[in-house]
Amino acid sequence: MPQTPPFAAMFDSSGYNRNLYQSKEDGCGGLYYHDNNLLSGSLEALIQHLVPSVDYYPDRTYIFTFLLSSRLFMHPYELMAKVCHLCIEQQRLSEPVQDKNRIRKIAPKILQLLTEWTETFPYDFRDERMMRNLKELAQRITSGDEMYRKNVQQLLQNLLRKLATVSQYEEVLAKINATSTDRLTVLKTKPQSIQRDIITVCNDPYTLAQQLTHIELERLNYIGPEEFVQAFVQKDPLDNDKSCYGDRKKSRNLEAYVEWFNRLSYLVATEICMPVKKKHRARVIEYFIDVARECFNIGNFNSLMAIISGMNMSPVSRLKKTWAKVKTAKFDILEHQMDPSSNFYNYRTALRGATQRSLTAHSSREKIVIPFFSLLIKDIYFLNEGCANRLPNGHVNFEKFWELAKQVSEFMTWKQVECPFERDRKILQYLLTIPVFSDDALYLASYESESPENHIEKDRWKTLRSTLLGRV
């Protein structure tokens, strides 16, 4: 079986270079190259370019890029059906008496393509139509030659294991979401049960930063690369008004990750606004500054940004007397690193540094790169919006998709890192399930801690007391 190089090595600065592998000729119906780089092609020609033959196997970067971007034009199950049809037709796999020699030349290549598809885009196969096509093609290969039965079984087992794991993960997420309540409700009904705060659960900022990194890497790991594309799918103009994927956007793991960022921000704000005493609030702020700094050192930029945004929420930032007691020099440095001006220039520089470190890393710890996720999505969104999917002649704009694939493949490298820190169940449980304040409850807690400063705040405080606490 052909060996697949690691993701990081797949993309060079120029995109896909056709000299890396045996390739078809320039005149290959409907593909347009410039300086050996594939720039555009008709959808049919691009599908044909994906299908291996006895003397041709597509470049791995091409496979990834096309499987990633083709869903903007057709459902994966439609692509799978076409690929199966082409394999069967071209390799005469439907003939009753098959030439074993020819099967032995082509079968490893078809199996390799199916392996790459199932390993990189396993969620495509949650669709029964995909599974049916996969099994049918695999069946044809093994019926032609028994020696491939083991490979086919291995491929299917690996795929089913991945799909079972993601289903379990989604069940756990659903359970967590089902039990999440507003902290104020809990405070009113069972005031004693919620005396715990983050510092009593974990008094060491370094340990907390490590546990946050566990959550980040686990949630990153479950995001399929296709979710970035499916989050922005519009209908294809040549698709007779049929909206591709409009029926069900399959980006739930990506959405769950964005929800985690929001939860962490609100958790930080809740922990700061809850204590009655000023010096306790100041201590919680300083604690989170240390956690954020350690996240920066680890390369966990997503938790870092969530903590900063929690501290910058209005109910927290208005606590002037509390902030006066805080040594803010360290916080100022972190805010400077994550400053949004010049399109997050400082953060992007830090991210490049972490990426460099990751490439030459000797330990898992040095490999960690957890990007500020909302910005990554925004970058991909603008890349998608800024360039047309098709050129005026109807060709697929493949240059755009090289760029898209380059960004997503970098993410693929980051999400595969094993977390090197020991898990602490008690801390993880607290971070994932402890109730947090809603916006209104945060403002109420903030006004109760430091009185309103003007009429607008006073009126809001009165309204919140009557609606949330039933007190005037």
Coordinates of C-alpha atoms in Angstrom, one line a residue:
M1 CA 0.0 0.0 0.0
P2 CA 1.4 3.5 -0.8
Q3 CA 2.5 5.3 2.4
T4 CA 0.9 8.6 3.3
P5 CA 3.2 11.4 4.5
P6 CA 2.2 13.4 7.6
F7 CA -0.2 16.3 7.1
A8 CA 2.4 19.0 7.8
A9 CA 4.5 17.8 4.9
M10 CA 1.6 17.8 2.4
F11 CA 1.4 21.5 1.4
D12 CA 4.3 23.6 0.2
S13 CA 4.0 27.3 -0.6
S14 CA 2.9 26.7 -4.2
G15 CA 0.1 24.3 -3.5
Y16 CA 0.0 21.0 -5.5
N17 CA 3.0 20.2 -7.6
R18 CA 2.1 17.6 -10.2
N19 CA 5.7 16.4 -10.5
L20 CA 5.6 14.7 -7.1
Y21 CA 3.6 11.8 -8.5
Q22 CA 2.9 10.3 -11.9
S23 CA 0.3 12.6 -13.4
K24 CA -1.9 12.9 -16.4
E25 CA -1.1 15.1 -19.3
D26 CA -1.9 18.8 -19.6
G27 CA -4.5 18.1 -22.2
C28 CA -6.4 15.9 -19.8
G29 CA -10.0 16.9 -20.6
G30 CA -10.9 20.0 -18.7
L31 CA -7.9 20.5 -16.3
Y32 CA -5.9 23.7 -16.5
Y33 CA -2.4 24.0 -15.1
H34 CA 0.1 26.8 -14.8
D35 CA 3.8 26.1 -13.8
N36 CA 2.8 22.5 -13.0
N37 CA 0.1 23.7 -10.5
L38 CA -3.5 22.7 -11.1
L39 CA -5.5 26.0 -11.1
S40 CA -9.0 25.0 -12.4
G41 CA -11.0 22.3 -14.0
S42 CA -14.5 21.1 -14.8
L43 CA -16.1 19.2 -12.0
E44 CA -16.2 16.0 -14.1
A45 CA -12.5 16.3 -15.0
L46 CA -11.6 16.9 -11.3
I47 CA -13.6 13.8 -10.2
Q48 CA -11.8 11.7 -12.9
H49 CA -8.5 13.1 -11.6
L50 CA -9.3 11.6 -8.2
V51 CA -9.7 8.1 -9.5
P52 CA -6.6 5.9 -9.6
S53 CA -5.7 3.7 -12.6
V54 CA -3.1 1.0 -13.1
D55 CA -0.3 3.6 -13.7
Y56 CA -1.6 6.6 -11.9
Y57 CA -2.4 7.6 -8.3
P58 CA -3.5 11.1 -7.4
D59 CA -1.3 13.3 -5.3
R60 CA -2.2 13.2 -1.6
T61 CA -2.7 17.0 -1.4
Y62 CA -5.0 16.8 -4.3
I63 CA -7.1 14.0 -2.6
F64 CA -7.4 16.1 0.6
T65 CA -8.2 19.3 -1.2
F66 CA -10.8 17.8 -3.6
L67 CA -12.6 15.8 -0.9
L68 CA -12.7 18.9 1.3
S69 CA -14.0 21.3 -1.3
S70 CA -16.1 19.1 -3.5
R71 CA -18.9 19.3 -0.9
L72 CA -19.5 22.8 -2.1
F73 CA -20.8 21.3 -5.3
M74 CA -22.2 18.0 -4.5
H75 CA -23.0 15.7 -1.5
P76 CA -20.2 13.3 -0.5
Y77 CA -22.5 10.4 -1.2
E78 CA -22.9 11.6 -4.8
L79 CA -19.2 11.9 -5.2
M80 CA -18.7 8.5 -3.7
A81 CA -21.2 7.0 -6.2
K82 CA -19.4 8.6 -9.1
V83 CA -16.0 7.4 -7.9
C84 CA -17.3 3.8 -7.4
H85 CA -18.8 3.9 -10.9
L86 CA -15.6 5.1 -12.5
C87 CA -13.5 2.5 -10.6
I88 CA -15.8 -0.3 -11.6
E89 CA -16.1 0.8 -15.3
Q90 CA -12.4 1.6 -15.8
Q91 CA -11.0 -1.4 -14.1
R92 CA -13.7 -3.7 -15.5
L93 CA -14.4 -4.8 -12.0
S94 CA -17.9 -5.8 -13.1
E95 CA -16.7 -8.5 -15.5
P96 CA -17.6 -12.0 -14.3
V97 CA -14.1 -13.4 -15.0
Q98 CA -11.5 -11.0 -13.8
D99 CA -7.8 -10.8 -14.6
K100 CA -6.0 -11.2 -11.2
N101 CA -2.9 -9.6 -12.4
R102 CA -4.8 -6.4 -13.3
I103 CA -6.7 -6.5 -10.0
R104 CA -3.4 -6.8 -8.1
K105 CA -2.1 -3.7 -9.9
I106 CA -5.2 -1.5 -9.3
A107 CA -6.7 -2.9 -6.0
P108 CA -4.0 -1.5 -3.6
K109 CA -4.5 2.0 -5.2
I110 CA -8.3 1.9 -4.9
L111 CA -7.9 0.7 -1.3
Q112 CA -5.5 3.4 -0.6
L113 CA -7.9 6.1 -1.8
L114 CA -10.7 4.6 0.3
T115 CA -8.4 4.5 3.3
E116 CA -7.5 8.2 2.9
W117 CA -11.1 9.1 2.6
T118 CA -12.3 7.1 5.6
E119 CA -9.4 8.2 7.8
T120 CA -9.5 11.9 7.0
F121 CA -13.3 12.4 6.5
P122 CA -14.8 9.6 8.6
Y123 CA -18.0 11.6 9.3
D124 CA -18.9 11.4 5.6
F125 CA -19.7 7.7 6.3
R126 CA -22.4 8.4 8.9
D127 CA -24.5 8.5 5.8
E128 CA -25.9 5.0 5.0
R129 CA -25.6 5.7 1.2
M130 CA -21.8 6.3 1.7
M131 CA -21.4 3.1 3.6
R132 CA -23.4 1.1 1.0
N133 CA -21.1 2.4 -1.8
L134 CA -18.0 1.8 0.2
K135 CA -18.9 -1.8 1.0
E136 CA -20.0 -2.5 -2.6
L137 CA -16.6 -1.3 -4.0
A138 CA -14.7 -3.2 -1.3
Q139 CA -16.7 -6.3 -2.0
R140 CA -15.8 -6.1 -5.7
I141 CA -12.1 -5.8 -4.9
T142 CA -12.1 -8.8 -2.6
S143 CA -14.2 -11.0 -4.8
G144 CA -11.6 -10.4 -7.5
D145 CA -8.8 -11.4 -5.2
E146 CA -9.1 -12.9 -1.7
M147 CA -5.7 -11.4 -0.6
Y148 CA -7.3 -8.0 0.0
R149 CA -10.1 -9.2 2.3
K150 CA -8.0 -8.5 5.4
N151 CA -7.2 -5.0 4.3
V152 CA -10.8 -4.3 3.6
Q153 CA -11.9 -5.7 7.0
Q154 CA -9.3 -3.5 8.7
L155 CA -10.4 -0.4 6.9
L156 CA -14.1 -1.0 7.9
Q157 CA -13.2 -1.8 11.5
N158 CA -11.2 1.4 11.9
L159 CA -14.0 3.4 10.4
L160 CA -16.7 1.9 12.6
R161 CA -14.5 2.4 15.7
K162 CA -14.1 6.1 14.8
L163 CA -17.8 6.6 14.2
A164 CA -18.7 4.8 17.5
T165 CA -16.3 7.1 19.4
V166 CA -17.8 10.3 18.0
S167 CA -21.3 9.1 18.8
Q168 CA -20.2 8.5 22.4
Y169 CA -18.6 12.0 22.6
E170 CA -21.8 13.6 21.2
E171 CA -23.9 11.8 23.8
V172 CA -21.6 13.1 26.6
L173 CA -21.9 16.6 25.2
A174 CA -25.7 16.3 25.1
K175 CA -25.8 15.1 28.7
I176 CA -23.6 18.1 29.8
N177 CA -25.9 20.5 27.9
A178 CA -29.0 19.0 29.3
T179 CA -27.9 19.4 32.9
S180 CA -26.5 22.9 32.6
T181 CA -28.5 25.5 34.5
D182 CA -28.1 29.1 35.4
R183 CA -26.0 29.6 38.6
L184 CA -28.4 32.1 40.0
T185 CA -31.3 29.5 40.0
V186 CA -29.0 27.1 41.9
L187 CA -28.0 29.8 44.4
K188 CA -31.6 30.7 45.1
T189 CA -32.7 27.1 45.6
K190 CA -29.7 25.6 47.3
P191 CA -27.4 28.4 48.5
Q192 CA -25.2 26.0 50.5
S193 CA -24.4 23.6 47.7
I194 CA -22.6 26.2 45.6
Q195 CA -20.1 27.6 48.1
R196 CA -17.3 26.1 46.1
D197 CA -15.3 28.3 43.8
I198 CA -12.5 27.6 41.3
I199 CA -9.7 28.3 43.7
T200 CA -11.0 25.8 46.3
V201 CA -11.3 23.2 43.5
C202 CA -7.8 23.9 42.0
N203 CA -5.6 26.4 43.8
D204 CA -2.7 26.0 41.3
P205 CA -3.1 28.2 38.1
Y206 CA -0.6 25.9 36.3
T207 CA -2.8 22.8 36.9
L208 CA -5.9 24.7 35.8
A209 CA -4.2 25.8 32.5
Q210 CA -3.3 22.1 31.9
Q211 CA -6.8 20.9 32.5
L212 CA -8.2 23.6 30.2
T213 CA -5.7 22.3 27.6
H214 CA -7.2 18.8 28.0
I215 CA -10.7 20.1 27.2
E216 CA -9.4 22.1 24.3
L217 CA -7.5 19.2 22.7
E218 CA -10.3 16.8 23.2
R219 CA -12.8 19.1 21.5
L220 CA -10.5 20.0 18.7
N221 CA -9.8 16.4 18.0
Y222 CA -13.5 15.7 17.3
I223 CA -13.9 18.5 14.7
G224 CA -13.9 17.0 11.2
P225 CA -12.0 19.1 8.6
E226 CA -15.2 19.2 6.4
E227 CA -17.1 21.1 9.2
F228 CA -15.2 24.3 8.2
V229 CA -16.5 24.1 4.7
Q230 CA -20.0 22.9 5.7
A231 CA -20.4 25.8 8.1
F232 CA -20.4 28.2 5.1
V233 CA -22.1 26.1 2.4
Q234 CA -24.2 28.2 0.0
K235 CA -26.0 26.8 -3.0
D236 CA -24.0 26.1 -6.1
P237 CA -25.3 28.3 -9.0
L238 CA -25.1 25.4 -11.4
D239 CA -27.0 23.2 -9.1
N240 CA -30.6 24.0 -10.1
D241 CA -31.5 25.8 -6.9
K242 CA -30.7 22.7 -4.9
S243 CA -28.9 23.9 -1.7
C244 CA -26.0 21.6 -1.0
Y245 CA -26.1 20.5 2.6
G246 CA -28.9 23.1 3.2
D247 CA -31.0 20.3 4.6
R248 CA -28.7 19.7 7.6
K249 CA -25.5 21.5 8.3
K250 CA -23.1 18.9 9.7
S251 CA -20.9 21.1 11.9
R252 CA -22.1 20.2 15.4
N253 CA -18.6 19.5 16.8
L254 CA -17.4 22.8 15.5
E255 CA -20.4 24.5 17.1
A256 CA -19.8 22.6 20.4
Y257 CA -16.2 24.0 20.4
V258 CA -17.4 27.6 20.0
E259 CA -19.9 27.0 22.8
W260 CA -17.1 25.8 25.0
F261 CA -15.2 29.1 24.4
N262 CA -18.4 31.1 25.4
R263 CA -18.9 28.9 28.5
L264 CA -15.3 29.5 29.7
S265 CA -15.7 33.3 29.3
Y266 CA -18.9 33.2 31.3
L267 CA -17.3 30.9 33.9
V268 CA -14.4 33.4 34.4
A269 CA -16.8 36.3 34.7
T270 CA -19.0 34.3 37.2
E271 CA -16.1 33.4 39.4
I272 CA -15.0 37.0 39.6
C273 CA -18.4 38.5 40.2
M274 CA -19.5 36.0 42.8
P275 CA -17.4 36.7 45.9
V276 CA -18.9 39.2 48.3
K277 CA -15.5 40.6 49.5
K278 CA -13.4 42.9 47.3
K279 CA -10.1 41.3 48.2
H280 CA -11.5 37.8 47.3
R281 CA -12.6 39.2 43.9
A282 CA -9.1 40.7 43.4
R283 CA -7.6 37.3 44.3
V284 CA -9.7 35.5 41.7
I285 CA -8.7 38.1 39.0
E286 CA -5.0 37.6 39.8
Y287 CA -5.5 33.8 39.7
F288 CA -7.0 33.9 36.2
I289 CA -4.3 36.2 35.0
D290 CA -1.8 33.5 36.1
V291 CA -3.9 30.8 34.4
A292 CA -4.0 32.9 31.2
R293 CA -0.3 33.4 31.2
E294 CA 0.4 29.7 31.6
C295 CA -2.1 29.0 28.7
F296 CA 0.0 31.4 26.6
N297 CA 3.2 29.5 27.5
I298 CA 1.6 26.1 26.7
G299 CA 0.4 27.4 23.3
N300 CA -3.3 27.2 24.3
F301 CA -4.4 30.5 22.7
N302 CA -8.1 29.6 22.7
S303 CA -8.4 29.3 26.5
L304 CA -6.2 32.4 26.8
M305 CA -8.6 34.4 24.7
A306 CA -11.7 33.1 26.5
I307 CA -10.2 34.1 29.9
I308 CA -9.3 37.6 28.6
S309 CA -12.8 38.1 27.1
G310 CA -14.4 36.9 30.4
M311 CA -12.4 39.5 32.2
N312 CA -13.3 42.2 29.7
M313 CA -17.1 41.6 30.1
S314 CA -18.8 44.8 31.3
P315 CA -20.0 43.3 34.6
V316 CA -16.3 42.5 35.4
S317 CA -14.6 45.6 33.9
R318 CA -16.9 48.0 35.8
L319 CA -15.6 46.7 39.2
K320 CA -13.2 49.6 39.5
K321 CA -12.5 49.2 43.3
T322 CA -11.7 45.5 42.8
W323 CA -9.4 46.2 39.9
A324 CA -7.6 48.9 42.0
K325 CA -6.4 46.1 44.3
V326 CA -5.0 44.0 41.4
K327 CA -1.4 44.0 40.1
T328 CA -2.4 44.4 36.4
A329 CA 1.1 44.5 34.7
K330 CA 0.9 40.8 33.7
F331 CA -2.7 41.3 32.4
D332 CA -1.6 44.2 30.3
I333 CA 1.1 42.1 28.6
L334 CA -1.5 39.4 27.8
E335 CA -4.0 41.9 26.5
H336 CA -1.3 43.3 24.3
Q337 CA -0.5 39.8 22.9
M338 CA -4.2 39.3 22.0
D339 CA -4.8 42.9 20.9
P340 CA -7.2 42.8 17.9
S341 CA -5.6 45.8 16.1
S342 CA -3.9 45.3 12.8
N343 CA -5.9 42.1 12.3
F344 CA -4.5 40.5 15.5
Y345 CA -0.9 41.1 14.4
N346 CA 0.6 40.3 17.8
Y347 CA -1.4 37.1 18.2
R348 CA -0.6 35.9 14.7
T349 CA 3.1 36.5 15.4
A350 CA 2.8 34.4 18.6
L351 CA 0.9 31.7 16.7
R352 CA 3.6 31.5 14.1
G353 CA 6.2 31.1 16.8
A354 CA 4.2 28.3 18.5
T355 CA 3.8 26.6 15.1
Q356 CA 7.5 26.8 14.5
R357 CA 8.2 25.3 17.9
S358 CA 5.7 22.6 17.2
L359 CA 7.5 21.6 14.0
T360 CA 10.8 21.1 15.7
A361 CA 9.4 19.7 19.0
H362 CA 11.0 16.9 21.0
S363 CA 8.1 16.5 23.4
S364 CA 4.3 16.5 23.2
R365 CA 4.2 19.6 25.4
E366 CA 6.2 21.6 22.8
K367 CA 3.9 20.3 20.0
I368 CA 0.7 22.0 21.4
V369 CA -0.8 24.7 19.2
I370 CA -4.4 25.5 20.0
P371 CA -5.5 28.5 17.9
F372 CA -7.9 31.2 18.8
F373 CA -10.7 29.3 17.2
S374 CA -13.2 32.1 16.3
L375 CA -10.4 33.9 14.4
L376 CA -9.5 30.7 12.5
I377 CA -13.1 30.3 11.4
K378 CA -13.3 34.0 10.5
D379 CA -10.2 33.7 8.3
I380 CA -11.6 30.6 6.5
Y381 CA -15.0 32.4 6.2
F382 CA -13.4 35.5 4.5
L383 CA -11.3 33.3 2.2
N384 CA -14.5 31.5 1.2
E385 CA -16.4 34.8 0.7
G386 CA -13.6 36.6 -1.0
C387 CA -13.2 34.2 -4.0
A388 CA -15.7 32.7 -6.3
N389 CA -16.1 28.9 -6.3
R390 CA -16.4 28.9 -10.0
L391 CA -14.7 30.9 -12.8
P392 CA -16.7 32.6 -15.5
N393 CA -16.2 29.6 -17.8
G394 CA -17.9 27.3 -15.3
H395 CA -14.6 25.7 -14.1
V396 CA -14.1 25.0 -10.4
N397 CA -11.7 27.6 -9.0
F398 CA -9.1 25.2 -7.7
E399 CA -6.6 27.9 -6.7
K400 CA -9.1 29.0 -4.0
F401 CA -9.4 25.5 -2.7
W402 CA -5.6 25.0 -2.4
E403 CA -5.6 28.0 0.0
L404 CA -8.6 26.6 1.9
A405 CA -7.0 23.2 2.2
K406 CA -3.7 24.7 3.3
Q407 CA -5.4 26.4 6.3
V408 CA -7.5 23.4 7.2
S409 CA -4.5 21.0 6.9
E410 CA -2.6 23.1 9.4
F411 CA -5.5 22.7 11.8
M412 CA -5.4 18.9 11.2
T413 CA -1.8 18.8 12.4
W414 CA -2.7 20.7 15.6
K415 CA -5.7 18.6 16.5
Q416 CA -3.7 15.3 16.4
V417 CA -1.5 16.3 19.3
E418 CA -1.8 14.0 22.4
C419 CA -2.3 16.0 25.6
P420 CA 0.8 15.4 27.8
F421 CA -0.7 16.5 31.1
E422 CA -2.3 14.2 33.7
R423 CA -6.1 14.4 33.8
D424 CA -7.8 15.6 37.0
R425 CA -11.4 14.4 36.9
K426 CA -12.5 16.7 39.7
I427 CA -11.2 19.8 38.0
L428 CA -12.5 18.8 34.6
Q429 CA -15.9 18.0 36.0
Y430 CA -16.0 21.5 37.6
L431 CA -15.0 23.3 34.4
L432 CA -17.5 21.4 32.2
T433 CA -20.5 21.2 34.5
I434 CA -20.6 23.9 37.2
P435 CA -23.5 26.3 36.5
V436 CA -22.5 29.8 35.4
F437 CA -24.3 33.2 35.5
S438 CA -26.4 34.5 32.6
D439 CA -25.8 38.1 31.4
D440 CA -28.4 39.5 33.6
A441 CA -27.3 37.5 36.7
L442 CA -23.7 38.7 36.1
Y443 CA -24.8 42.4 36.1
L444 CA -26.9 41.8 39.2
A445 CA -23.9 40.2 41.0
S446 CA -21.7 43.1 39.8
Y447 CA -24.1 45.8 41.1
E448 CA -24.5 43.9 44.4
S449 CA -20.6 43.9 44.8
E450 CA -20.0 47.5 43.7
S451 CA -23.0 49.8 43.7
P452 CA -24.3 51.4 40.5
E453 CA -22.6 54.6 39.5
N454 CA -25.3 56.4 37.6
H455 CA -29.1 56.5 37.0
I456 CA -29.0 54.0 34.1
E457 CA -27.1 51.5 36.2
K458 CA -29.4 52.1 39.2
D459 CA -32.6 51.6 37.1
R460 CA -31.1 48.4 35.7
W461 CA -30.2 47.2 39.2
K462 CA -33.7 47.7 40.4
T463 CA -35.2 45.9 37.4
L464 CA -32.8 42.9 37.8
R465 CA -33.5 42.7 41.5
S466 CA -37.2 42.5 41.0
T467 CA -37.1 40.1 38.0
L468 CA -34.3 37.8 39.2
L469 CA -34.6 37.9 42.9
G470 CA -38.2 39.0 43.3
R471 CA -37.0 41.8 45.6
V472 CA -37.5 45.6 45.2

